[in-house]
Amino acid sequence: MATTRLSRRKFIGAASVGAMAIACDGRTGMSANITKNAGKPAILGGSPVRTKAFPRWPIWDRGAEAHVLSILRSGNWFRGRGDTVTQFEKAYAKLLGAKRALCTVNGTNSLLTAMHVLDIGVGDEVIVSPYTFIATYNVVLTSCALPVFADTDPETFQINPDKIEERITERTRAIMPVHILGLPANMDRIMAIAKKHNLVVIEDACQAWLAEWRGKKVGTIGNLGCFSFQNSKHLPAGEGGAVVGNDEELMDRAMSFHNCGRPYGSVKATSSYPILGTNRRMTEYQAAILLSQIKRLESDTKRRGENAQYLTSRIKDIPGIAVHKLYDGVTRCAYHLYPFRIIKEAFGGLSRDRFLKALRAEGIPCSPGYGPQYKDGLIEVALTSKNFTRSFPAKRLKQYRKELHYPDNDKLCKEAVWLSQTLLLGTKKDTDDIANAIIKIHENRDKLV
Ligand SMILES: *Cc1c(COP(=O)(O)O)cnc(C)c1O
């Protein structure tokens, strides 16, 4: 610190952080001495706990530039004229312990491809979690299928397995569990319900690269699993996605469908273009970016996991903070987001939104996460469209509207706080900044309400 020139204001901030780090060491838990070190909340004009930025995302490896450039210069940009996409598919399947992986243009279209090859669409019902990125809703709706929500378990942020069976009707064809935030859904329960009711399972693992359920990578447990390689994701290429599976015949059909219906493997041709298809192919240069990014995925995931665990150990006993719970079968999390809840009454009456503002002022970026999106106009627009009015009896749509209430999900949407994955990519000291800022807000809760 002596060699760094700090303004007085910054120095006081940094010094008090150091003092707090000692006062609330993970092994000793929260210390009663915090108050005198915590200082005035930044939102009330005090010094912020942190002024340094967290890592930016994505992180590019310059060592990969020669490979990307060689593809650009070759003019072989499409997968039919190179083997880079195939190489990445093999590497990704191997990493996940799956038989096959197929790259596509993005996560949304991976899910659409999985829906198509499993023959789920018009007039069918798919059980999904309401607590997910809007793409999960869109995939079901644009396939002219009805997304039937099963309420969220606010403690785990995942689909509540106890709420699935009551939503099954004679039209239900699939369950689409989303391993939201990179935390695994309860796959034992979901697979058992699917088996009992003869349903297929499409895993939306678009936030859960390398997350595990009983030692198995999520995305490889259901009939098919889908991943996203969009810019913000842990394995990014700007855009991109993959369908992963162990059923060779299904994967052959996915390959054929995504490539204009060209025959592939067990999908045989009787003429040149006999099979229904579309074009969802990934480019060679996207795959070259992914071959570079995949090198850091394991070590990044390890770091996020360690920092998340440490952060949990530091904030779990703060009254009014409900840390996320994991199901018994979870053996690894991806932590696309680190979630917890603010229980206002237990946090001295401080509202979640005021908490978010106070935490941001301390230099910790954070967000409230998803709102109750199923209440947005999107669903009603779909239900009144000609596709839906033709594909479902009016009686079913009426019943569906009546049942569109998810109180546990709505409660979660009011209590959640998210920290983005990049906040978990720093050092233990960076993670201490997060914990110290949260503790500081708690210590000053009376001044903040
Ligand atoms: C990102 C994401 C998707 C869609 O992936 P894109 O590559 O953006 O199309 C789907 N589901 C979830 C849960 C996601 O986070």
CSV table of C-alpha atoms and ligand atoms in Angstrom, one decimal:
chain,number,residue,atom,x,y,z
A,1,MET,CA,0.0,0.0,0.0
A,2,ALA,CA,3.0,2.3,0.7
A,3,THR,CA,4.0,2.3,-2.9
A,4,THR,CA,0.5,3.0,-4.2
A,5,ARG,CA,-0.6,6.6,-4.2
A,6,LEU,CA,-4.0,6.8,-2.7
A,7,SER,CA,-6.2,9.8,-2.0
A,8,ARG,CA,-7.0,10.2,1.7
A,9,ARG,CA,-10.6,9.2,1.0
A,10,LYS,CA,-9.5,6.1,-0.8
A,11,PHE,CA,-7.0,5.2,1.8
A,12,ILE,CA,-9.5,5.4,4.6
A,13,GLY,CA,-11.8,3.1,2.5
A,14,ALA,CA,-9.0,0.6,1.9
A,15,ALA,CA,-7.8,0.6,5.5
A,16,SER,CA,-11.3,0.0,6.9
A,17,VAL,CA,-11.7,-2.9,4.5
A,18,GLY,CA,-8.5,-4.4,5.8
A,19,ALA,CA,-9.7,-4.0,9.3
A,20,MET,CA,-13.0,-5.6,8.5
A,21,ALA,CA,-11.3,-8.5,6.7
A,22,ILE,CA,-9.5,-9.3,9.9
A,23,ALA,CA,-12.6,-8.7,12.1
A,24,CYS,CA,-14.8,-11.0,10.1
A,25,ASP,CA,-12.5,-13.8,9.0
A,26,GLY,CA,-14.4,-16.8,7.7
A,27,ARG,CA,-13.2,-19.1,10.5
A,28,THR,CA,-14.3,-16.9,13.3
A,29,GLY,CA,-17.6,-15.9,11.6
A,30,MET,CA,-19.2,-12.5,12.1
A,31,SER,CA,-17.6,-10.4,14.7
A,32,ALA,CA,-19.4,-8.0,17.0
A,33,ASN,CA,-16.6,-5.6,16.4
A,34,ILE,CA,-17.7,-4.8,12.9
A,35,THR,CA,-19.7,-1.8,13.8
A,36,LYS,CA,-16.8,0.4,14.7
A,37,ASN,CA,-14.9,-0.5,11.6
A,38,ALA,CA,-17.8,-0.4,9.2
A,39,GLY,CA,-18.0,3.4,8.8
A,40,LYS,CA,-20.8,5.4,7.2
A,41,PRO,CA,-22.6,3.7,4.3
A,42,ALA,CA,-21.4,5.0,0.9
A,43,ILE,CA,-25.0,5.7,0.0
A,44,LEU,CA,-25.1,8.2,2.9
A,45,GLY,CA,-21.8,9.8,1.9
A,46,GLY,CA,-19.3,7.4,3.5
A,47,SER,CA,-16.4,5.8,1.7
A,48,PRO,CA,-17.3,2.7,-0.4
A,49,VAL,CA,-15.9,-0.6,0.6
A,50,ARG,CA,-14.5,-1.1,-2.9
A,51,THR,CA,-13.5,1.2,-5.7
A,52,LYS,CA,-11.8,-1.3,-7.9
A,53,ALA,CA,-13.7,-2.9,-10.8
A,54,PHE,CA,-14.3,-6.6,-11.0
A,55,PRO,CA,-13.0,-8.6,-14.0
A,56,ARG,CA,-14.4,-7.8,-17.4
A,57,TRP,CA,-16.1,-10.4,-19.5
A,58,PRO,CA,-15.3,-12.2,-21.8
A,59,ILE,CA,-11.6,-12.7,-21.3
A,60,TRP,CA,-9.7,-13.1,-24.6
A,61,ASP,CA,-6.5,-15.2,-24.9
A,62,ARG,CA,-4.3,-13.5,-27.5
A,63,GLY,CA,-2.6,-16.9,-28.0
A,64,ALA,CA,-5.6,-18.0,-30.0
A,65,GLU,CA,-5.4,-15.2,-32.5
A,66,ALA,CA,-3.2,-17.1,-35.0
A,67,HIS,CA,-5.8,-19.9,-35.2
A,68,VAL,CA,-8.8,-17.6,-35.7
A,69,LEU,CA,-6.8,-15.6,-38.3
A,70,SER,CA,-5.8,-18.7,-40.2
A,71,ILE,CA,-9.5,-19.6,-40.5
A,72,LEU,CA,-10.4,-16.1,-41.6
A,73,ARG,CA,-7.6,-16.1,-44.2
A,74,SER,CA,-8.5,-19.5,-45.5
A,75,GLY,CA,-12.0,-18.5,-46.6
A,76,ASN,CA,-13.3,-21.8,-45.1
A,77,TRP,CA,-15.8,-20.1,-42.8
A,78,PHE,CA,-18.6,-22.6,-43.0
A,79,ARG,CA,-18.4,-26.0,-41.2
A,80,GLY,CA,-18.8,-27.9,-44.5
A,81,ARG,CA,-15.4,-26.6,-45.5
A,82,GLY,CA,-13.4,-27.2,-42.3
A,83,ASP,CA,-13.3,-29.4,-39.2
A,84,THR,CA,-13.1,-26.7,-36.4
A,85,VAL,CA,-16.8,-27.1,-35.4
A,86,THR,CA,-16.5,-30.9,-35.4
A,87,GLN,CA,-13.3,-30.6,-33.2
A,88,PHE,CA,-15.1,-28.4,-30.7
A,89,GLU,CA,-18.1,-30.7,-30.6
A,90,LYS,CA,-15.8,-33.6,-29.8
A,91,ALA,CA,-14.0,-31.7,-27.1
A,92,TYR,CA,-17.3,-30.4,-25.5
A,93,ALA,CA,-18.9,-33.9,-25.6
A,94,LYS,CA,-15.8,-35.3,-23.9
A,95,LEU,CA,-15.7,-32.6,-21.3
A,96,LEU,CA,-19.3,-33.3,-20.4
A,97,GLY,CA,-19.0,-37.1,-20.6
A,98,ALA,CA,-21.7,-37.2,-23.3
A,99,LYS,CA,-21.7,-39.3,-26.4
A,100,ARG,CA,-22.4,-36.4,-28.7
A,101,ALA,CA,-22.6,-32.7,-28.9
A,102,LEU,CA,-24.0,-30.6,-31.8
A,103,CYS,CA,-23.1,-26.9,-32.2
A,104,THR,CA,-25.9,-24.5,-33.3
A,105,VAL,CA,-26.3,-20.8,-33.7
A,106,ASN,CA,-27.3,-20.1,-30.1
A,107,GLY,CA,-28.9,-21.6,-27.0
A,108,THR,CA,-32.5,-20.7,-28.0
A,109,ASN,CA,-32.1,-22.6,-31.3
A,110,SER,CA,-30.5,-25.5,-29.5
A,111,LEU,CA,-33.7,-25.8,-27.4
A,112,LEU,CA,-35.8,-25.5,-30.5
A,113,THR,CA,-33.8,-28.2,-32.2
A,114,ALA,CA,-34.3,-30.5,-29.2
A,115,MET,CA,-38.0,-29.8,-29.2
A,116,HIS,CA,-38.2,-30.7,-32.9
A,117,VAL,CA,-36.3,-33.9,-32.8
A,118,LEU,CA,-38.3,-35.0,-29.7
A,119,ASP,CA,-41.4,-34.2,-31.7
A,120,ILE,CA,-42.8,-31.7,-29.2
A,121,GLY,CA,-44.8,-28.8,-30.6
A,122,VAL,CA,-48.3,-27.8,-31.7
A,123,GLY,CA,-50.9,-28.7,-29.1
A,124,ASP,CA,-48.4,-30.1,-26.6
A,125,GLU,CA,-47.8,-28.9,-23.1
A,126,VAL,CA,-44.3,-28.5,-21.6
A,127,ILE,CA,-43.7,-28.1,-17.8
A,128,VAL,CA,-41.2,-25.4,-17.1
A,129,SER,CA,-40.0,-23.2,-14.3
A,130,PRO,CA,-41.4,-19.6,-14.3
A,131,TYR,CA,-38.0,-18.4,-12.9
A,132,THR,CA,-35.8,-18.4,-16.0
A,133,PHE,CA,-34.5,-16.3,-18.8
A,134,ILE,CA,-37.3,-15.4,-21.2
A,135,ALA,CA,-35.8,-17.6,-24.0
A,136,THR,CA,-37.1,-20.7,-22.2
A,137,TYR,CA,-40.7,-19.3,-22.4
A,138,ASN,CA,-40.1,-18.2,-26.0
A,139,VAL,CA,-38.9,-21.6,-27.2
A,140,VAL,CA,-42.1,-23.3,-25.9
A,141,LEU,CA,-44.4,-20.6,-27.2
A,142,THR,CA,-42.8,-20.3,-30.7
A,143,SER,CA,-43.2,-24.1,-31.0
A,144,CYS,CA,-47.0,-23.5,-30.4
A,145,ALA,CA,-46.8,-25.5,-27.2
A,146,LEU,CA,-48.1,-24.4,-23.9
A,147,PRO,CA,-45.5,-23.6,-21.2
A,148,VAL,CA,-47.2,-24.9,-18.0
A,149,PHE,CA,-45.3,-23.5,-15.1
A,150,ALA,CA,-44.6,-25.4,-11.9
A,151,ASP,CA,-43.9,-23.0,-9.0
A,152,THR,CA,-40.4,-22.1,-7.9
A,153,ASP,CA,-38.7,-23.3,-4.8
A,154,PRO,CA,-37.5,-20.0,-3.3
A,155,GLU,CA,-34.8,-21.6,-1.2
A,156,THR,CA,-33.0,-23.2,-4.2
A,157,PHE,CA,-34.3,-20.8,-7.0
A,158,GLN,CA,-35.2,-24.0,-9.0
A,159,ILE,CA,-38.4,-25.6,-10.2
A,160,ASN,CA,-40.1,-27.1,-7.2
A,161,PRO,CA,-40.4,-30.9,-7.8
A,162,ASP,CA,-43.4,-31.1,-5.5
A,163,LYS,CA,-45.3,-28.8,-7.8
A,164,ILE,CA,-44.7,-30.7,-11.1
A,165,GLU,CA,-47.2,-33.6,-10.9
A,166,GLU,CA,-50.2,-31.4,-10.2
A,167,ARG,CA,-49.6,-29.6,-13.5
A,168,ILE,CA,-49.5,-32.7,-15.7
A,169,THR,CA,-52.5,-33.1,-18.1
A,170,GLU,CA,-53.1,-35.5,-21.0
A,171,ARG,CA,-51.4,-33.0,-23.3
A,172,THR,CA,-48.1,-32.9,-21.3
A,173,ARG,CA,-45.2,-34.3,-23.3
A,174,ALA,CA,-42.1,-32.9,-21.7
A,175,ILE,CA,-40.5,-31.4,-18.6
A,176,MET,CA,-37.9,-28.7,-19.3
A,177,PRO,CA,-35.9,-28.2,-16.1
A,178,VAL,CA,-33.7,-25.1,-16.2
A,179,HIS,CA,-30.6,-25.2,-14.1
A,180,ILE,CA,-31.1,-21.6,-13.4
A,181,LEU,CA,-28.2,-19.4,-12.3
A,182,GLY,CA,-25.9,-22.4,-12.8
A,183,LEU,CA,-27.3,-24.3,-9.8
A,184,PRO,CA,-28.7,-27.8,-10.6
A,185,ALA,CA,-32.4,-28.6,-10.5
A,186,ASN,CA,-33.5,-31.7,-8.6
A,187,MET,CA,-32.8,-34.2,-11.3
A,188,ASP,CA,-33.6,-37.4,-9.3
A,189,ARG,CA,-37.2,-36.2,-8.7
A,190,ILE,CA,-37.6,-34.8,-12.2
A,191,MET,CA,-36.4,-37.9,-14.0
A,192,ALA,CA,-38.6,-40.1,-11.7
A,193,ILE,CA,-41.7,-38.0,-12.5
A,194,ALA,CA,-40.9,-38.1,-16.2
A,195,LYS,CA,-40.5,-41.9,-16.1
A,196,LYS,CA,-43.7,-42.4,-14.2
A,197,HIS,CA,-45.7,-40.2,-16.7
A,198,ASN,CA,-43.9,-41.2,-19.8
A,199,LEU,CA,-42.5,-37.7,-20.5
A,200,VAL,CA,-39.3,-36.6,-22.1
A,201,VAL,CA,-36.8,-34.3,-20.4
A,202,ILE,CA,-35.0,-31.4,-22.2
A,203,GLU,CA,-32.5,-29.8,-19.8
A,204,ASP,CA,-32.1,-26.1,-20.3
A,205,ALA,CA,-28.4,-26.0,-19.2
A,206,CYS,CA,-27.8,-22.6,-20.8
A,207,GLN,CA,-26.4,-21.2,-17.6
A,208,ALA,CA,-24.8,-24.4,-16.2
A,209,TRP,CA,-21.6,-25.5,-18.0
A,210,LEU,CA,-19.8,-28.1,-15.9
A,211,ALA,CA,-22.5,-28.1,-13.1
A,212,GLU,CA,-23.1,-31.6,-11.8
A,213,TRP,CA,-25.8,-33.8,-10.3
A,214,ARG,CA,-24.4,-36.8,-8.4
A,215,GLY,CA,-21.1,-36.5,-10.3
A,216,LYS,CA,-22.8,-36.3,-13.7
A,217,LYS,CA,-22.7,-33.1,-15.8
A,218,VAL,CA,-26.1,-31.4,-16.1
A,219,GLY,CA,-27.3,-31.4,-19.7
A,220,THR,CA,-26.4,-35.1,-20.0
A,221,ILE,CA,-29.1,-36.5,-17.7
A,222,GLY,CA,-32.3,-35.9,-19.6
A,223,ASN,CA,-33.1,-37.0,-23.2
A,224,LEU,CA,-31.3,-34.0,-24.5
A,225,GLY,CA,-29.5,-31.0,-22.9
A,226,CYS,CA,-29.0,-27.5,-24.3
A,227,PHE,CA,-26.2,-25.0,-23.8
A,228,SER,CA,-25.6,-21.3,-24.8
A,229,PHE,CA,-22.3,-19.8,-25.8
A,230,GLN,CA,-23.6,-16.2,-25.9
A,231,ASN,CA,-21.2,-13.3,-25.0
A,232,SER,CA,-22.2,-13.2,-21.3
A,233,LYS,CA,-22.0,-17.0,-20.8
A,234,HIS,CA,-19.0,-18.9,-19.2
A,235,LEU,CA,-18.0,-20.5,-22.6
A,236,PRO,CA,-18.6,-17.5,-24.9
A,237,ALA,CA,-18.3,-17.0,-28.6
A,238,GLY,CA,-20.5,-13.9,-29.0
A,239,GLU,CA,-23.3,-16.3,-30.1
A,240,GLY,CA,-23.5,-20.0,-30.2
A,241,GLY,CA,-25.1,-23.0,-28.6
A,242,ALA,CA,-25.1,-26.8,-28.4
A,243,VAL,CA,-27.4,-29.8,-28.1
A,244,VAL,CA,-25.9,-32.6,-26.1
A,245,GLY,CA,-27.1,-36.2,-25.8
A,246,ASN,CA,-26.3,-39.9,-25.5
A,247,ASP,CA,-28.9,-41.2,-27.9
A,248,GLU,CA,-27.1,-41.5,-31.3
A,249,GLU,CA,-30.2,-41.7,-33.3
A,250,LEU,CA,-31.7,-38.5,-31.8
A,251,MET,CA,-28.4,-36.7,-32.3
A,252,ASP,CA,-28.2,-37.9,-35.9
A,253,ARG,CA,-31.7,-36.3,-36.4
A,254,ALA,CA,-30.5,-33.1,-34.7
A,255,MET,CA,-27.5,-32.9,-37.0
A,256,SER,CA,-29.6,-33.5,-40.1
A,257,PHE,CA,-32.4,-31.1,-39.0
A,258,HIS,CA,-29.9,-28.2,-38.2
A,259,ASN,CA,-28.2,-28.8,-41.6
A,260,CYS,CA,-31.1,-28.2,-44.0
A,261,GLY,CA,-32.3,-31.8,-43.6
A,262,ARG,CA,-29.3,-33.4,-45.2
A,263,PRO,CA,-28.9,-37.1,-44.4
A,264,TYR,CA,-26.6,-37.9,-41.5
A,265,GLY,CA,-25.8,-41.2,-39.9
A,266,SER,CA,-29.0,-43.1,-39.3
A,267,VAL,CA,-31.0,-40.4,-41.1
A,268,LYS,CA,-30.9,-41.9,-44.6
A,269,ALA,CA,-31.7,-40.1,-47.9
A,270,THR,CA,-34.0,-41.4,-50.5
A,271,SER,CA,-33.5,-38.3,-52.7
A,272,SER,CA,-31.3,-35.2,-52.2
A,273,TYR,CA,-33.4,-33.3,-49.7
A,274,PRO,CA,-36.0,-35.7,-48.3
A,275,ILE,CA,-36.1,-34.5,-44.7
A,276,LEU,CA,-37.5,-31.4,-43.1
A,277,GLY,CA,-34.7,-29.2,-41.9
A,278,THR,CA,-33.5,-25.7,-41.2
A,279,ASN,CA,-30.1,-24.0,-41.0
A,280,ARG,CA,-28.7,-23.5,-37.5
A,281,ARG,CA,-25.1,-24.2,-38.3
A,282,MET,CA,-22.2,-22.7,-36.3
A,283,THR,CA,-19.3,-21.0,-38.2
A,284,GLU,CA,-15.8,-22.2,-38.1
A,285,TYR,CA,-14.4,-19.1,-36.6
A,286,GLN,CA,-17.0,-19.2,-33.7
A,287,ALA,CA,-15.7,-22.8,-33.0
A,288,ALA,CA,-12.1,-21.5,-33.0
A,289,ILE,CA,-13.1,-19.0,-30.3
A,290,LEU,CA,-14.8,-21.7,-28.3
A,291,LEU,CA,-11.7,-24.0,-28.6
A,292,SER,CA,-9.7,-21.2,-27.0
A,293,GLN,CA,-12.4,-20.4,-24.4
A,294,ILE,CA,-12.9,-24.0,-23.3
A,295,LYS,CA,-9.3,-24.1,-22.0
A,296,ARG,CA,-10.2,-21.7,-19.2
A,297,LEU,CA,-13.7,-23.2,-18.3
A,298,GLU,CA,-12.5,-25.7,-15.7
A,299,SER,CA,-10.2,-23.3,-13.8
A,300,ASP,CA,-12.8,-20.5,-13.9
A,301,THR,CA,-15.5,-22.9,-12.7
A,302,LYS,CA,-13.2,-24.0,-9.8
A,303,ARG,CA,-12.5,-20.4,-8.9
A,304,ARG,CA,-16.2,-19.4,-9.0
A,305,GLY,CA,-17.1,-22.4,-6.9
A,306,GLU,CA,-14.4,-21.7,-4.2
A,307,ASN,CA,-15.2,-18.0,-4.0
A,308,ALA,CA,-19.0,-18.7,-3.8
A,309,GLN,CA,-18.4,-21.2,-1.0
A,310,TYR,CA,-16.3,-18.7,0.9
A,311,LEU,CA,-18.8,-15.9,0.3
A,312,THR,CA,-21.6,-18.1,1.7
A,313,SER,CA,-19.5,-18.9,4.8
A,314,ARG,CA,-19.1,-15.2,5.4
A,315,ILE,CA,-22.7,-14.1,5.0
A,316,LYS,CA,-24.8,-17.1,5.9
A,317,ASP,CA,-25.3,-16.1,9.6
A,318,ILE,CA,-26.3,-12.5,8.9
A,319,PRO,CA,-30.0,-12.1,10.1
A,320,GLY,CA,-32.2,-11.3,7.1
A,321,ILE,CA,-29.9,-12.8,4.5
A,322,ALA,CA,-31.1,-16.2,3.2
A,323,VAL,CA,-28.3,-17.9,1.3
A,324,HIS,CA,-29.3,-20.2,-1.6
A,325,LYS,CA,-29.8,-23.9,-0.7
A,326,LEU,CA,-28.6,-26.8,-2.9
A,327,TYR,CA,-30.3,-30.1,-3.3
A,328,ASP,CA,-28.6,-33.2,-1.8
A,329,GLY,CA,-27.6,-34.5,-5.3
A,330,VAL,CA,-25.7,-31.3,-6.2
A,331,THR,CA,-22.0,-32.1,-6.6
A,332,ARG,CA,-21.0,-29.0,-8.4
A,333,CYS,CA,-22.4,-25.6,-9.3
A,334,ALA,CA,-21.5,-23.3,-12.3
A,335,TYR,CA,-22.5,-20.1,-10.5
A,336,HIS,CA,-23.5,-18.1,-13.6
A,337,LEU,CA,-25.0,-15.9,-10.8
A,338,TYR,CA,-24.6,-16.0,-7.1
A,339,PRO,CA,-28.0,-15.6,-5.5
A,340,PHE,CA,-29.3,-14.9,-2.1
A,341,ARG,CA,-32.5,-13.4,-0.6
A,342,ILE,CA,-33.2,-10.4,1.6
A,343,ILE,CA,-35.9,-11.1,4.2
A,344,LYS,CA,-37.0,-7.6,4.9
A,345,GLU,CA,-38.5,-8.2,8.3
A,346,ALA,CA,-35.4,-10.0,9.6
A,347,PHE,CA,-33.1,-7.4,8.0
A,348,GLY,CA,-34.4,-4.6,10.3
A,349,GLY,CA,-37.1,-3.6,7.8
A,350,LEU,CA,-34.6,-2.7,5.0
A,351,SER,CA,-36.2,-3.3,1.6
A,352,ARG,CA,-34.5,-5.4,-1.0
A,353,ASP,CA,-34.4,-2.5,-3.4
A,354,ARG,CA,-32.8,-0.2,-0.9
A,355,PHE,CA,-30.3,-3.0,-0.1
A,356,LEU,CA,-29.4,-3.2,-3.8
A,357,LYS,CA,-28.8,0.6,-4.0
A,358,ALA,CA,-26.7,0.5,-0.8
A,359,LEU,CA,-24.6,-2.4,-2.0
A,360,ARG,CA,-24.0,-0.8,-5.4
A,361,ALA,CA,-22.9,2.4,-3.6
A,362,GLU,CA,-20.3,0.2,-1.8
A,363,GLY,CA,-18.8,-0.7,-5.1
A,364,ILE,CA,-20.5,-4.1,-5.5
A,365,PRO,CA,-22.6,-4.5,-8.7
A,366,CYS,CA,-25.8,-6.4,-8.1
A,367,SER,CA,-29.3,-6.9,-9.5
A,368,PRO,CA,-32.8,-7.9,-8.5
A,369,GLY,CA,-32.9,-10.7,-11.1
A,370,TYR,CA,-36.0,-11.9,-12.9
A,371,GLY,CA,-39.4,-10.4,-12.3
A,372,PRO,CA,-42.7,-12.5,-12.5
A,373,GLN,CA,-42.4,-12.7,-16.3
A,374,TYR,CA,-45.4,-15.0,-16.7
A,375,LYS,CA,-47.6,-12.0,-15.8
A,376,ASP,CA,-46.2,-10.0,-18.7
A,377,GLY,CA,-48.3,-9.6,-21.8
A,378,LEU,CA,-46.2,-12.2,-23.7
A,379,ILE,CA,-48.3,-15.2,-22.6
A,380,GLU,CA,-51.6,-13.6,-23.3
A,381,VAL,CA,-50.5,-12.5,-26.8
A,382,ALA,CA,-49.6,-16.1,-27.6
A,383,LEU,CA,-52.8,-17.5,-26.1
A,384,THR,CA,-54.9,-15.2,-28.3
A,385,SER,CA,-52.9,-15.9,-31.4
A,386,LYS,CA,-54.4,-18.0,-34.2
A,387,ASN,CA,-51.7,-20.7,-33.6
A,388,PHE,CA,-52.9,-21.3,-30.0
A,389,THR,CA,-56.6,-20.8,-30.6
A,390,ARG,CA,-56.4,-23.5,-33.3
A,391,SER,CA,-54.2,-25.8,-31.4
A,392,PHE,CA,-55.9,-25.9,-28.0
A,393,PRO,CA,-59.5,-26.2,-27.0
A,394,ALA,CA,-60.9,-22.9,-25.5
A,395,LYS,CA,-61.7,-24.7,-22.3
A,396,ARG,CA,-58.0,-25.7,-21.8
A,397,LEU,CA,-56.8,-22.1,-22.4
A,398,LYS,CA,-59.4,-20.8,-19.9
A,399,GLN,CA,-58.3,-23.2,-17.3
A,400,TYR,CA,-54.6,-22.3,-18.0
A,401,ARG,CA,-55.3,-18.6,-17.4
A,402,LYS,CA,-57.1,-19.4,-14.2
A,403,GLU,CA,-54.1,-21.4,-12.9
A,404,LEU,CA,-51.5,-18.8,-13.9
A,405,HIS,CA,-50.5,-17.9,-10.3
A,406,TYR,CA,-47.2,-18.7,-8.8
A,407,PRO,CA,-47.0,-17.2,-5.3
A,408,ASP,CA,-43.6,-18.7,-4.3
A,409,ASN,CA,-42.1,-17.5,-7.6
A,410,ASP,CA,-43.5,-14.0,-7.0
A,411,LYS,CA,-42.1,-13.9,-3.5
A,412,LEU,CA,-38.7,-14.9,-4.8
A,413,CYS,CA,-38.8,-12.2,-7.4
A,414,LYS,CA,-39.3,-9.6,-4.6
A,415,GLU,CA,-36.5,-11.0,-2.4
A,416,ALA,CA,-33.7,-12.1,-4.7
A,417,VAL,CA,-30.3,-10.5,-5.1
A,418,TRP,CA,-27.9,-11.6,-7.8
A,419,LEU,CA,-24.2,-11.1,-8.1
A,420,SER,CA,-22.9,-11.8,-11.6
A,421,GLN,CA,-20.3,-14.5,-12.3
A,422,THR,CA,-17.5,-12.1,-12.9
A,423,LEU,CA,-17.6,-11.1,-9.2
A,424,LEU,CA,-16.6,-14.6,-8.3
A,425,LEU,CA,-13.6,-14.6,-10.6
A,426,GLY,CA,-11.4,-12.4,-8.3
A,427,THR,CA,-9.2,-13.3,-5.3
A,428,LYS,CA,-10.3,-14.2,-1.8
A,429,LYS,CA,-9.7,-10.6,-1.0
A,430,ASP,CA,-12.1,-9.5,-3.7
A,431,THR,CA,-14.7,-11.8,-2.3
A,432,ASP,CA,-14.1,-10.3,1.1
A,433,ASP,CA,-15.0,-6.9,-0.3
A,434,ILE,CA,-18.4,-8.4,-1.2
A,435,ALA,CA,-19.0,-9.9,2.2
A,436,ASN,CA,-17.7,-6.8,4.0
A,437,ALA,CA,-20.0,-4.6,2.0
A,438,ILE,CA,-23.0,-6.8,2.9
A,439,ILE,CA,-22.0,-6.8,6.6
A,440,LYS,CA,-21.5,-3.1,6.5
A,441,ILE,CA,-25.0,-2.6,5.2
A,442,HIS,CA,-26.4,-4.9,7.8
A,443,GLU,CA,-24.6,-3.1,10.6
A,444,ASN,CA,-26.0,0.2,9.3
A,445,ARG,CA,-29.5,-1.1,8.6
A,446,ASP,CA,-31.2,1.3,11.0
A,447,LYS,CA,-29.7,4.3,9.2
A,448,LEU,CA,-30.7,3.0,5.8
A,449,VAL,CA,-34.4,2.2,6.3
B,1,LIG,C1,-28.9,-17.6,-22.3
B,1,LIG,C2,-30.1,-18.5,-22.1
B,1,LIG,C3,-30.8,-19.1,-23.1
B,1,LIG,C4,-30.7,-18.7,-24.5
B,1,LIG,O1,-29.4,-18.8,-25.0
B,1,LIG,P1,-29.0,-17.8,-26.3
B,1,LIG,O2,-27.7,-18.3,-26.7
B,1,LIG,O3,-29.0,-16.4,-25.7
B,1,LIG,O4,-30.1,-18.0,-27.3
B,1,LIG,C5,-31.8,-20.0,-22.7
B,1,LIG,N1,-32.1,-20.3,-21.5
B,1,LIG,C6,-31.4,-19.8,-20.5
B,1,LIG,C7,-31.7,-20.2,-19.1
B,1,LIG,C8,-30.4,-18.9,-20.7
B,1,LIG,O5,-29.7,-18.3,-19.7
